[in-house]
Amino acid sequence: MMKSLISRFFQNKKKEKVVEVRIIPHFEHNISRDNISENAVKVLYRLKKSGYQAYLVGGGVRDLLLGREPKDFDIATDAHPEDVKRAFRNCRLIGRRFRLAHVHFGQEIIEVATFRSMQGAVKTGDRQTENGMLVRDNVYGTIEEDALRRDFTINALYYSIEDFSVIDYADGLNDLEEGVLRLLGDPETRFREDPVRMLRAVRFAAKLGFNIDPLCEEQLSEIGDLLQSVPAARLFEEVLKLFISGVALRSFEKLRHYGLFGELFPDTEECLAHEEHAFPITFVVHGMKNTDTRIREGKSVTPAFLFAVLLWEPVRLFANELRARGEPLLSSMQQAGNEVLMEQLQHVSIPKRFSLPMREIWNLQHRFEQRLGKRPHRLLAHPKFRAAYDFLCLRAESGETDIELAEWWTRFQEVSGEARDAMANSFKGTGNGKKCRRRRRKPRTRPIDSN
Ligand code: ATP
Ligand code: MG
């Protein structure tokens, strides 16, 4: 791809490492300012005019070099967050563990990060917990240092607004060409510093179709349990990125392959491990495929529906168990939903604005069975009918409930007036339900989110 590369070597301040830097001049790579968001270009130029260094970095450079459309544009600079705030009226500083400047342009946010130093991270023990996790990362450094503390080699490429060259500090171009996802530095140390990097590895591998370097892969299976020490609120954000990126199914399969899914959704993983006739795997797989299709078609995907799918199996089994003990239908579902949610929140948090509609989707399921008289009309008028109906269709497609039930409801929506009344008045009811055991887990403690 890029032939005549300008190479030079540099030594970091402690003279520990010699790193080869490759500089690819603007006429030898495919990044053009036309493909960068106008707002990101504005921020780059404003920083430059204010006397600072400014680079596009991370996914923006990586995806443009791959000919893909970047999800967002991240900028790295030697300006400190307060300097960035002074330079932009529309700027907010966020994060404690990792202080960042967000420059707002309507819906678009351009993230500006000050060059970080790895040296401080190693030297100052108070920034790391016992298992090697970085709790603060706000020691500023040079661009060379900043490059080395990034996660993957392909994420450590910098596009300069000064001369439009691409600077490669970590042999990222080579890995980009070979389709390899390689952590910078020792994989175990880097995963311990921030276990979320394990989820990022899976996400990028799924999104780009890259192979994870075997040394990193080994660690994924070895120390996946470190995810338990990550604040549940941060994991919520990462789970969303994994499943609302258009490659939910591939991400789900990879997470399971590396044993990471169980660290995020232990109750669901336990159910998946005891599958009967490929259900519930089929159900989650259908849910993930459905999410990917919606994203491809430009339709919205709500986290409420996504989490309803991911947690349905433990909820369903527990509700059936309660039913078998004589609990009424709705109360079984409510109790089961409550229990499963309480336990899940210790691993991955789900904000109330999503958990409430998620529970409504579950609670409405039994009402689809009631197809006589006024009841189906009332259900149809329910504000959450559409989501609950989509959920019913998924259950039917994966064989968990009768396909006839979903078809009846499809027809019921299609017809109107007398035909609809006739359907409701002529219906003869059915019921279903399986008994299953559900093992209880011990609650665990987790740190308060420090972000
Ligand atoms: P995308 O935006 O497409 O999800 P990205 O690589 O841009 O991918 P961001 O989360 O936007 O990911 O982060 C921007 C850059 O910041 C990354 O490319 C990487 O260089 C650095 N980075 C982000 N998170 C981490 C982390 N946990 N550890 C080290 N570096 C990170
Ligand atoms: Mg990004």
CSV table of C-alpha atoms and ligand atoms in Angstrom, one decimal:
chain,number,residue,atom,x,y,z
A,1,MET,CA,0.0,0.0,0.0
A,2,MET,CA,2.6,2.6,1.1
A,3,LYS,CA,6.0,2.2,-0.5
A,4,SER,CA,8.4,4.9,0.3
A,5,LEU,CA,8.2,5.4,4.0
A,6,ILE,CA,10.4,7.8,5.8
A,7,SER,CA,11.7,6.0,8.9
A,8,ARG,CA,13.5,7.3,11.9
A,9,PHE,CA,14.3,6.1,15.4
A,10,PHE,CA,13.6,7.7,18.7
A,11,GLN,CA,14.4,6.9,22.3
A,12,ASN,CA,12.0,7.6,25.1
A,13,LYS,CA,13.1,9.8,27.9
A,14,LYS,CA,14.3,6.9,30.1
A,15,LYS,CA,16.2,5.5,27.1
A,16,GLU,CA,14.5,2.2,27.6
A,17,LYS,CA,13.1,1.5,24.2
A,18,VAL,CA,14.1,2.2,20.7
A,19,VAL,CA,11.1,2.6,18.5
A,20,GLU,CA,11.0,2.9,14.8
A,21,VAL,CA,8.8,5.6,13.5
A,22,ARG,CA,7.5,5.6,10.0
A,23,ILE,CA,6.2,8.8,8.4
A,24,ILE,CA,4.0,8.4,5.4
A,25,PRO,CA,3.8,11.6,3.4
A,26,HIS,CA,0.3,12.8,2.4
A,27,PHE,CA,0.7,11.8,-1.3
A,28,GLU,CA,1.3,8.2,-0.2
A,29,HIS,CA,-1.8,7.4,1.8
A,30,ASN,CA,-5.5,7.6,1.1
A,31,ILE,CA,-6.6,10.0,3.8
A,32,SER,CA,-8.1,13.2,2.5
A,33,ARG,CA,-9.5,16.0,4.5
A,34,ASP,CA,-12.7,15.6,2.5
A,35,ASN,CA,-13.3,12.3,4.4
A,36,ILE,CA,-12.8,13.8,7.8
A,37,SER,CA,-15.7,15.4,9.5
A,38,GLU,CA,-15.8,19.1,9.0
A,39,ASN,CA,-16.0,19.7,12.7
A,40,ALA,CA,-12.9,17.6,13.4
A,41,VAL,CA,-11.0,19.5,10.7
A,42,LYS,CA,-12.1,22.7,12.4
A,43,VAL,CA,-10.8,21.6,15.8
A,44,LEU,CA,-7.5,20.4,14.3
A,45,TYR,CA,-6.9,23.8,12.6
A,46,ARG,CA,-8.0,25.9,15.6
A,47,LEU,CA,-5.6,23.9,17.9
A,48,LYS,CA,-2.8,24.4,15.3
A,49,LYS,CA,-3.6,28.2,15.0
A,50,SER,CA,-3.4,28.4,18.8
A,51,GLY,CA,0.1,27.1,18.7
A,52,TYR,CA,-0.5,23.5,19.7
A,53,GLN,CA,0.2,20.2,17.9
A,54,ALA,CA,-2.9,18.5,16.7
A,55,TYR,CA,-3.4,15.0,15.2
A,56,LEU,CA,-6.3,12.8,14.2
A,57,VAL,CA,-5.8,9.5,15.9
A,58,GLY,CA,-7.4,6.2,16.7
A,59,GLY,CA,-10.4,4.8,14.9
A,60,GLY,CA,-10.6,7.8,12.6
A,61,VAL,CA,-7.2,7.2,11.0
A,62,ARG,CA,-7.5,3.4,11.2
A,63,ASP,CA,-10.9,3.3,9.5
A,64,LEU,CA,-10.0,5.8,6.8
A,65,LEU,CA,-6.8,3.9,5.9
A,66,LEU,CA,-9.0,0.8,5.6
A,67,GLY,CA,-11.4,2.7,3.3
A,68,ARG,CA,-14.2,2.5,6.0
A,69,GLU,CA,-16.3,5.2,7.4
A,70,PRO,CA,-15.1,6.1,10.9
A,71,LYS,CA,-17.7,6.0,13.7
A,72,ASP,CA,-16.2,9.1,15.3
A,73,PHE,CA,-13.1,11.3,15.1
A,74,ASP,CA,-10.7,11.5,18.0
A,75,ILE,CA,-8.0,14.1,18.3
A,76,ALA,CA,-4.7,14.1,20.2
A,77,THR,CA,-2.8,17.3,21.2
A,78,ASP,CA,-0.2,18.7,23.5
A,79,ALA,CA,-2.7,21.2,24.7
A,80,HIS,CA,-3.9,20.5,28.2
A,81,PRO,CA,-7.7,20.0,28.7
A,82,GLU,CA,-8.0,23.5,30.3
A,83,ASP,CA,-6.2,24.9,27.2
A,84,VAL,CA,-8.6,23.2,24.9
A,85,LYS,CA,-11.5,24.5,27.0
A,86,ARG,CA,-10.2,28.0,26.6
A,87,ALA,CA,-9.8,27.6,22.8
A,88,PHE,CA,-13.4,26.4,22.3
A,89,ARG,CA,-16.6,27.9,23.7
A,90,ASN,CA,-18.5,24.7,23.0
A,91,CYS,CA,-16.1,22.5,25.0
A,92,ARG,CA,-16.8,20.5,28.2
A,93,LEU,CA,-14.2,18.6,30.2
A,94,ILE,CA,-15.2,15.1,31.3
A,95,GLY,CA,-13.8,12.1,33.1
A,96,ARG,CA,-11.7,11.7,36.2
A,97,ARG,CA,-9.8,8.5,35.5
A,98,PHE,CA,-9.0,9.9,32.1
A,99,ARG,CA,-9.6,13.7,31.7
A,100,LEU,CA,-10.8,14.6,28.2
A,101,ALA,CA,-12.2,17.6,26.4
A,102,HIS,CA,-15.4,17.2,24.4
A,103,VAL,CA,-16.0,19.8,21.7
A,104,HIS,CA,-19.7,19.9,20.9
A,105,PHE,CA,-21.1,20.6,17.5
A,106,GLY,CA,-24.9,19.9,17.7
A,107,GLN,CA,-25.1,16.1,17.7
A,108,GLU,CA,-21.4,15.6,16.9
A,109,ILE,CA,-18.8,15.4,19.7
A,110,ILE,CA,-15.1,15.7,18.8
A,111,GLU,CA,-13.1,14.1,21.6
A,112,VAL,CA,-9.8,15.8,22.3
A,113,ALA,CA,-7.2,14.0,24.4
A,114,THR,CA,-4.0,15.4,25.7
A,115,PHE,CA,-0.9,13.3,25.0
A,116,ARG,CA,-0.5,10.8,27.9
A,117,SER,CA,2.7,9.4,29.3
A,118,MET,CA,3.1,5.7,30.1
A,119,GLN,CA,6.1,6.5,32.4
A,120,GLY,CA,3.9,8.0,35.1
A,121,ALA,CA,1.6,5.0,34.9
A,122,VAL,CA,4.4,2.6,35.9
A,123,LYS,CA,6.2,4.8,38.3
A,124,THR,CA,3.4,6.1,40.5
A,125,GLY,CA,2.0,3.1,42.3
A,126,ASP,CA,-1.0,5.1,43.6
A,127,ARG,CA,-2.4,5.1,40.1
A,128,GLN,CA,-2.7,1.3,40.0
A,129,THR,CA,-4.7,-1.1,42.1
A,130,GLU,CA,-3.3,-4.4,43.3
A,131,ASN,CA,-4.2,-6.4,40.2
A,132,GLY,CA,-2.4,-3.8,38.0
A,133,MET,CA,-5.4,-1.8,37.0
A,134,LEU,CA,-4.9,1.9,36.2
A,135,VAL,CA,-7.2,4.0,38.2
A,136,ARG,CA,-6.0,7.4,36.9
A,137,ASP,CA,-4.2,8.2,33.7
A,138,ASN,CA,-3.7,11.9,33.6
A,139,VAL,CA,0.1,12.3,33.5
A,140,TYR,CA,0.8,14.2,30.3
A,141,GLY,CA,3.6,13.4,27.9
A,142,THR,CA,4.9,13.6,24.4
A,143,ILE,CA,3.3,12.2,21.2
A,144,GLU,CA,5.8,9.3,21.3
A,145,GLU,CA,4.8,8.4,24.8
A,146,ASP,CA,1.1,8.9,23.9
A,147,ALA,CA,1.5,6.4,21.1
A,148,LEU,CA,2.9,3.7,23.3
A,149,ARG,CA,0.1,3.9,25.9
A,150,ARG,CA,-2.6,3.3,23.3
A,151,ASP,CA,-4.2,-0.1,23.2
A,152,PHE,CA,-3.6,-1.7,19.7
A,153,THR,CA,-0.9,-1.0,17.2
A,154,ILE,CA,-3.6,-0.1,14.6
A,155,ASN,CA,-5.0,2.5,17.0
A,156,ALA,CA,-1.7,4.3,17.4
A,157,LEU,CA,-1.6,5.9,13.9
A,158,TYR,CA,-1.6,9.7,13.8
A,159,TYR,CA,-2.7,12.0,11.0
A,160,SER,CA,-0.9,15.4,11.2
A,161,ILE,CA,-2.8,18.6,10.3
A,162,GLU,CA,0.7,20.2,9.9
A,163,ASP,CA,1.8,18.4,6.8
A,164,PHE,CA,-1.0,15.7,6.3
A,165,SER,CA,1.3,12.9,6.9
A,166,VAL,CA,0.5,9.7,8.8
A,167,ILE,CA,2.9,8.8,11.6
A,168,ASP,CA,3.2,5.2,12.7
A,169,TYR,CA,4.9,4.7,16.0
A,170,ALA,CA,4.1,1.0,16.6
A,171,ASP,CA,4.2,-0.8,13.2
A,172,GLY,CA,0.4,-0.4,13.1
A,173,LEU,CA,0.4,0.0,9.3
A,174,ASN,CA,1.9,-3.5,8.9
A,175,ASP,CA,-0.7,-4.9,11.2
A,176,LEU,CA,-3.4,-3.0,9.4
A,177,GLU,CA,-2.3,-4.6,6.1
A,178,GLU,CA,-2.1,-8.0,7.6
A,179,GLY,CA,-5.4,-7.8,9.5
A,180,VAL,CA,-3.9,-8.4,12.9
A,181,LEU,CA,-5.0,-6.9,16.2
A,182,ARG,CA,-2.0,-6.6,18.4
A,183,LEU,CA,-1.7,-5.0,21.8
A,184,LEU,CA,1.2,-2.6,22.3
A,185,GLY,CA,3.6,-4.0,24.9
A,186,ASP,CA,3.1,-7.0,27.0
A,187,PRO,CA,-0.5,-8.3,26.6
A,188,GLU,CA,-1.0,-9.4,30.2
A,189,THR,CA,0.2,-6.1,31.6
A,190,ARG,CA,-1.9,-4.1,29.2
A,191,PHE,CA,-5.0,-6.1,29.8
A,192,ARG,CA,-4.5,-5.9,33.6
A,193,GLU,CA,-4.0,-2.1,33.4
A,194,ASP,CA,-7.5,-1.9,31.8
A,195,PRO,CA,-9.5,-5.1,31.4
A,196,VAL,CA,-11.9,-3.3,29.1
A,197,ARG,CA,-9.2,-3.7,26.4
A,198,MET,CA,-10.3,-7.4,26.3
A,199,LEU,CA,-13.8,-6.3,25.1
A,200,ARG,CA,-12.2,-3.8,22.7
A,201,ALA,CA,-10.1,-6.6,21.2
A,202,VAL,CA,-13.3,-8.6,20.6
A,203,ARG,CA,-15.2,-5.6,19.2
A,204,PHE,CA,-12.4,-4.6,16.7
A,205,ALA,CA,-11.9,-8.2,15.7
A,206,ALA,CA,-15.6,-8.6,15.0
A,207,LYS,CA,-16.0,-5.2,13.3
A,208,LEU,CA,-12.9,-5.3,11.1
A,209,GLY,CA,-12.8,-9.1,10.6
A,210,PHE,CA,-9.2,-9.0,12.0
A,211,ASN,CA,-7.4,-11.9,13.8
A,212,ILE,CA,-6.4,-11.3,17.4
A,213,ASP,CA,-2.7,-11.9,17.8
A,214,PRO,CA,-2.2,-15.3,19.5
A,215,LEU,CA,-0.4,-13.8,22.5
A,216,CYS,CA,-3.3,-11.6,23.2
A,217,GLU,CA,-5.8,-14.4,22.6
A,218,GLU,CA,-4.1,-16.5,25.2
A,219,GLN,CA,-4.6,-13.8,27.8
A,220,LEU,CA,-8.3,-13.4,26.9
A,221,SER,CA,-9.0,-16.9,28.0
A,222,GLU,CA,-6.6,-16.6,31.0
A,223,ILE,CA,-7.6,-13.4,32.7
A,224,GLY,CA,-11.1,-12.7,31.5
A,225,ASP,CA,-12.3,-12.7,35.1
A,226,LEU,CA,-10.6,-9.3,35.6
A,227,LEU,CA,-13.7,-7.8,33.9
A,228,GLN,CA,-15.3,-8.3,37.3
A,229,SER,CA,-13.2,-5.5,38.7
A,230,VAL,CA,-14.5,-3.0,36.1
A,231,PRO,CA,-17.3,-0.7,37.2
A,232,ALA,CA,-20.7,-1.9,36.0
A,233,ALA,CA,-21.5,1.5,34.5
A,234,ARG,CA,-18.4,1.4,32.2
A,235,LEU,CA,-19.3,-2.2,31.2
A,236,PHE,CA,-22.8,-1.0,30.2
A,237,GLU,CA,-21.2,1.4,27.7
A,238,GLU,CA,-18.9,-1.3,26.3
A,239,VAL,CA,-21.7,-3.8,26.0
A,240,LEU,CA,-23.7,-1.3,24.0
A,241,LYS,CA,-20.7,-0.7,21.7
A,242,LEU,CA,-20.3,-4.4,21.2
A,243,PHE,CA,-24.0,-5.1,20.3
A,244,ILE,CA,-25.0,-1.9,18.6
A,245,SER,CA,-22.2,-1.8,16.1
A,246,GLY,CA,-23.8,-3.8,13.3
A,247,VAL,CA,-21.7,-6.9,14.2
A,248,ALA,CA,-23.6,-8.1,17.3
A,249,LEU,CA,-23.8,-11.7,16.2
A,250,ARG,CA,-20.1,-11.9,15.5
A,251,SER,CA,-19.3,-10.1,18.8
A,252,PHE,CA,-21.5,-12.5,20.7
A,253,GLU,CA,-19.9,-15.5,19.2
A,254,LYS,CA,-16.4,-14.2,19.9
A,255,LEU,CA,-17.2,-13.2,23.4
A,256,ARG,CA,-18.5,-16.8,24.1
A,257,HIS,CA,-15.5,-18.3,22.3
A,258,TYR,CA,-13.1,-16.5,24.7
A,259,GLY,CA,-15.3,-17.1,27.8
A,260,LEU,CA,-15.9,-13.4,28.2
A,261,PHE,CA,-19.7,-13.5,27.7
A,262,GLY,CA,-20.1,-15.3,31.0
A,263,GLU,CA,-18.2,-12.5,32.8
A,264,LEU,CA,-20.8,-10.0,31.5
A,265,PHE,CA,-23.9,-12.1,31.6
A,266,PRO,CA,-23.3,-15.0,34.0
A,267,ASP,CA,-27.0,-16.1,34.4
A,268,THR,CA,-27.5,-16.1,30.6
A,269,GLU,CA,-24.2,-18.0,30.1
A,270,GLU,CA,-25.4,-20.6,32.6
A,271,CYS,CA,-28.6,-21.1,30.6
A,272,LEU,CA,-26.7,-21.2,27.3
A,273,ALA,CA,-24.5,-23.9,28.7
A,274,HIS,CA,-27.6,-26.1,29.3
A,275,GLU,CA,-29.2,-25.6,25.9
A,276,GLU,CA,-32.1,-27.9,24.9
A,277,HIS,CA,-32.5,-28.5,21.1
A,278,ALA,CA,-30.3,-25.5,20.4
A,279,PHE,CA,-32.7,-23.2,22.3
A,280,PRO,CA,-31.8,-20.7,23.9
A,281,ILE,CA,-28.7,-20.2,21.8
A,282,THR,CA,-31.1,-19.9,18.8
A,283,PHE,CA,-33.1,-17.2,20.6
A,284,VAL,CA,-30.1,-15.0,21.4
A,285,VAL,CA,-28.6,-15.6,17.9
A,286,HIS,CA,-31.9,-14.5,16.3
A,287,GLY,CA,-31.9,-11.5,18.6
A,288,MET,CA,-28.4,-10.5,17.5
A,289,LYS,CA,-29.1,-11.1,13.8
A,290,ASN,CA,-32.2,-9.0,14.1
A,291,THR,CA,-30.2,-6.2,15.7
A,292,ASP,CA,-27.6,-6.3,13.0
A,293,THR,CA,-30.3,-6.2,10.3
A,294,ARG,CA,-32.1,-3.2,11.9
A,295,ILE,CA,-28.8,-1.3,12.0
A,296,ARG,CA,-28.0,-2.2,8.4
A,297,GLU,CA,-31.4,-0.9,7.4
A,298,GLY,CA,-30.9,2.3,9.4
A,299,LYS,CA,-33.5,1.5,11.9
A,300,SER,CA,-33.2,2.3,15.6
A,301,VAL,CA,-32.1,-0.3,18.2
A,302,THR,CA,-33.1,0.3,21.7
A,303,PRO,CA,-30.9,-1.0,24.5
A,304,ALA,CA,-34.1,-2.0,26.3
A,305,PHE,CA,-34.9,-4.6,23.6
A,306,LEU,CA,-31.3,-5.7,23.4
A,307,PHE,CA,-31.0,-6.4,27.1
A,308,ALA,CA,-34.5,-8.0,27.1
A,309,VAL,CA,-33.1,-10.5,24.6
A,310,LEU,CA,-29.9,-11.1,26.4
A,311,LEU,CA,-31.6,-11.7,29.8
A,312,TRP,CA,-34.8,-13.4,28.6
A,313,GLU,CA,-33.6,-17.0,29.1
A,314,PRO,CA,-32.9,-16.8,32.8
A,315,VAL,CA,-36.0,-14.7,33.3
A,316,ARG,CA,-38.2,-17.2,31.4
A,317,LEU,CA,-36.8,-20.2,33.3
A,318,PHE,CA,-37.1,-18.6,36.7
A,319,ALA,CA,-40.7,-17.4,35.9
A,320,ASN,CA,-41.6,-21.0,34.9
A,321,GLU,CA,-40.2,-22.3,38.2
A,322,LEU,CA,-42.3,-19.8,40.1
A,323,ARG,CA,-45.3,-20.8,38.1
A,324,ALA,CA,-44.8,-24.4,39.0
A,325,ARG,CA,-44.7,-23.4,42.6
A,326,GLY,CA,-48.2,-21.9,42.2
A,327,GLU,CA,-47.4,-18.2,41.7
A,328,PRO,CA,-49.8,-16.4,39.4
A,329,LEU,CA,-48.6,-15.7,35.8
A,330,LEU,CA,-47.9,-12.0,35.9
A,331,SER,CA,-46.4,-12.1,39.4
A,332,SER,CA,-44.0,-14.9,38.4
A,333,MET,CA,-42.8,-12.9,35.5
A,334,GLN,CA,-42.4,-9.7,37.6
A,335,GLN,CA,-40.5,-11.5,40.4
A,336,ALA,CA,-38.3,-13.4,37.9
A,337,GLY,CA,-37.5,-10.1,36.1
A,338,ASN,CA,-36.7,-8.4,39.3
A,339,GLU,CA,-34.4,-11.1,40.6
A,340,VAL,CA,-32.5,-11.5,37.3
A,341,LEU,CA,-32.1,-7.8,36.9
A,342,MET,CA,-30.9,-7.3,40.5
A,343,GLU,CA,-28.2,-9.9,39.9
A,344,GLN,CA,-27.3,-8.6,36.5
A,345,LEU,CA,-26.8,-5.1,37.8
A,346,GLN,CA,-23.8,-6.3,39.8
A,347,HIS,CA,-22.0,-7.1,36.5
A,348,VAL,CA,-23.3,-4.7,33.9
A,349,SER,CA,-25.4,-1.8,34.9
A,350,ILE,CA,-28.6,-1.0,33.0
A,351,PRO,CA,-30.0,2.5,33.5
A,352,LYS,CA,-33.6,2.7,34.7
A,353,ARG,CA,-34.7,4.4,31.4
A,354,PHE,CA,-33.8,1.1,29.7
A,355,SER,CA,-34.6,-1.5,32.4
A,356,LEU,CA,-38.2,-0.3,32.9
A,357,PRO,CA,-39.2,-0.8,29.2
A,358,MET,CA,-37.1,-4.0,29.2
A,359,ARG,CA,-39.3,-5.4,32.0
A,360,GLU,CA,-42.4,-4.2,30.3
A,361,ILE,CA,-41.5,-6.2,27.2
A,362,TRP,CA,-41.2,-9.3,29.4
A,363,ASN,CA,-44.3,-8.6,31.4
A,364,LEU,CA,-46.4,-8.2,28.3
A,365,GLN,CA,-45.4,-11.6,26.8
A,366,HIS,CA,-48.1,-13.6,28.6
A,367,ARG,CA,-50.8,-11.2,27.4
A,368,PHE,CA,-50.2,-12.3,23.8
A,369,GLU,CA,-51.8,-15.6,24.9
A,370,GLN,CA,-55.1,-13.8,25.8
A,371,ARG,CA,-56.7,-13.4,22.4
A,372,LEU,CA,-60.4,-13.4,23.3
A,373,GLY,CA,-62.8,-10.4,23.6
A,374,LYS,CA,-61.5,-6.9,24.4
A,375,ARG,CA,-58.1,-8.1,25.7
A,376,PRO,CA,-56.2,-8.2,22.4
A,377,HIS,CA,-57.6,-4.7,21.5
A,378,ARG,CA,-56.2,-3.4,24.8
A,379,LEU,CA,-52.8,-5.0,24.3
A,380,LEU,CA,-52.6,-3.5,20.8
A,381,ALA,CA,-53.2,-0.1,22.2
A,382,HIS,CA,-50.4,-0.5,24.8
A,383,PRO,CA,-47.5,2.0,24.2
A,384,LYS,CA,-45.0,-0.9,24.3
A,385,PHE,CA,-47.0,-3.2,22.1
A,386,ARG,CA,-44.6,-2.9,19.1
A,387,ALA,CA,-41.5,-3.8,21.0
A,388,ALA,CA,-43.3,-6.6,22.9
A,389,TYR,CA,-44.7,-8.0,19.5
A,390,ASP,CA,-41.2,-7.9,17.9
A,391,PHE,CA,-40.0,-9.8,20.9
A,392,LEU,CA,-42.8,-12.4,20.5
A,393,CYS,CA,-41.8,-12.8,16.9
A,394,LEU,CA,-38.2,-13.6,17.9
A,395,ARG,CA,-39.4,-16.1,20.5
A,396,ALA,CA,-41.6,-17.8,17.8
A,397,GLU,CA,-38.8,-17.8,15.2
A,398,SER,CA,-36.5,-19.5,17.6
A,399,GLY,CA,-39.1,-22.1,18.5
A,400,GLU,CA,-39.7,-21.0,22.1
A,401,THR,CA,-43.3,-20.3,21.5
A,402,ASP,CA,-45.8,-21.2,18.8
A,403,ILE,CA,-45.3,-19.6,15.4
A,404,GLU,CA,-49.1,-19.6,15.1
A,405,LEU,CA,-49.3,-17.2,18.0
A,406,ALA,CA,-47.0,-14.7,16.4
A,407,GLU,CA,-48.9,-15.1,13.0
A,408,TRP,CA,-52.2,-14.5,14.7
A,409,TRP,CA,-50.9,-11.2,16.1
A,410,THR,CA,-49.4,-10.2,12.7
A,411,ARG,CA,-52.9,-10.8,11.1
A,412,PHE,CA,-54.6,-9.0,14.0
A,413,GLN,CA,-52.6,-5.8,13.2
A,414,GLU,CA,-53.2,-6.1,9.5
A,415,VAL,CA,-57.0,-6.3,9.6
A,416,SER,CA,-59.2,-3.7,11.1
A,417,GLY,CA,-62.8,-3.0,12.2
A,418,GLU,CA,-65.1,-6.0,12.0
A,419,ALA,CA,-62.5,-8.4,10.8
A,420,ARG,CA,-60.4,-7.6,13.8
A,421,ASP,CA,-63.4,-8.0,16.2
A,422,ALA,CA,-64.2,-11.3,14.5
A,423,MET,CA,-60.7,-12.6,15.1
A,424,ALA,CA,-60.9,-11.7,18.8
A,425,ASN,CA,-64.4,-13.1,19.2
A,426,SER,CA,-63.8,-16.4,17.5
A,427,PHE,CA,-60.6,-17.3,19.3
A,428,LYS,CA,-60.2,-20.5,21.4
A,429,GLY,CA,-57.3,-20.2,23.9
A,430,THR,CA,-54.0,-22.2,24.5
A,431,GLY,CA,-51.2,-22.1,27.0
A,432,ASN,CA,-47.6,-23.3,27.4
A,433,GLY,CA,-44.7,-23.4,29.9
A,434,LYS,CA,-41.7,-25.6,30.8
A,435,LYS,CA,-40.3,-26.4,34.2
A,436,CYS,CA,-36.6,-25.6,34.7
A,437,ARG,CA,-34.3,-25.1,37.7
A,438,ARG,CA,-32.3,-22.0,38.1
A,439,ARG,CA,-29.3,-21.9,40.4
A,440,ARG,CA,-28.8,-18.9,42.5
A,441,ARG,CA,-25.5,-17.0,42.5
A,442,LYS,CA,-23.8,-15.3,45.4
A,443,PRO,CA,-23.8,-11.5,45.1
A,444,ARG,CA,-20.5,-9.9,44.7
A,445,THR,CA,-19.1,-6.5,45.5
A,446,ARG,CA,-17.7,-4.1,42.9
A,447,PRO,CA,-16.0,-0.7,43.1
A,448,ILE,CA,-17.9,2.5,42.6
A,449,ASP,CA,-17.4,3.8,39.1
A,450,SER,CA,-14.5,6.2,39.2
A,451,ASN,CA,-15.1,7.7,35.8
B,1,ATP,P1,-14.3,3.4,17.4
B,1,ATP,O1,-14.4,4.8,17.7
B,1,ATP,O2,-14.5,3.0,16.0
B,1,ATP,O3,-15.0,2.5,18.3
B,1,ATP,P2,-11.6,3.9,18.3
B,1,ATP,O4,-10.3,3.1,18.2
B,1,ATP,O5,-11.6,5.2,17.8
B,1,ATP,O6,-12.7,3.0,17.7
B,1,ATP,P3,-12.3,5.1,20.8
B,1,ATP,O7,-13.0,4.5,22.0
B,1,ATP,O8,-13.0,6.1,20.1
B,1,ATP,O9,-12.0,3.9,19.9
B,1,ATP,O10,-10.9,5.6,21.3
B,1,ATP,C1,-10.0,6.4,20.5
B,1,ATP,C2,-8.6,5.9,20.7
B,1,ATP,O11,-8.2,6.1,22.1
B,1,ATP,C3,-8.3,4.4,20.4
B,1,ATP,O12,-8.1,4.2,19.0
B,1,ATP,C4,-7.1,4.2,21.2
B,1,ATP,O13,-5.9,4.7,20.6
B,1,ATP,C5,-7.3,5.0,22.4
B,1,ATP,N1,-8.0,4.2,23.5
B,1,ATP,C6,-9.3,4.2,23.7
B,1,ATP,N2,-9.6,3.4,24.7
B,1,ATP,C7,-8.4,2.9,25.2
B,1,ATP,C8,-8.0,2.0,26.2
B,1,ATP,N3,-8.9,1.5,27.0
B,1,ATP,N4,-6.7,1.8,26.4
B,1,ATP,C9,-5.8,2.4,25.6
B,1,ATP,N5,-6.1,3.2,24.6
B,1,ATP,C10,-7.4,3.5,24.4
B,2,MG,MG,-13.2,6.6,18.0
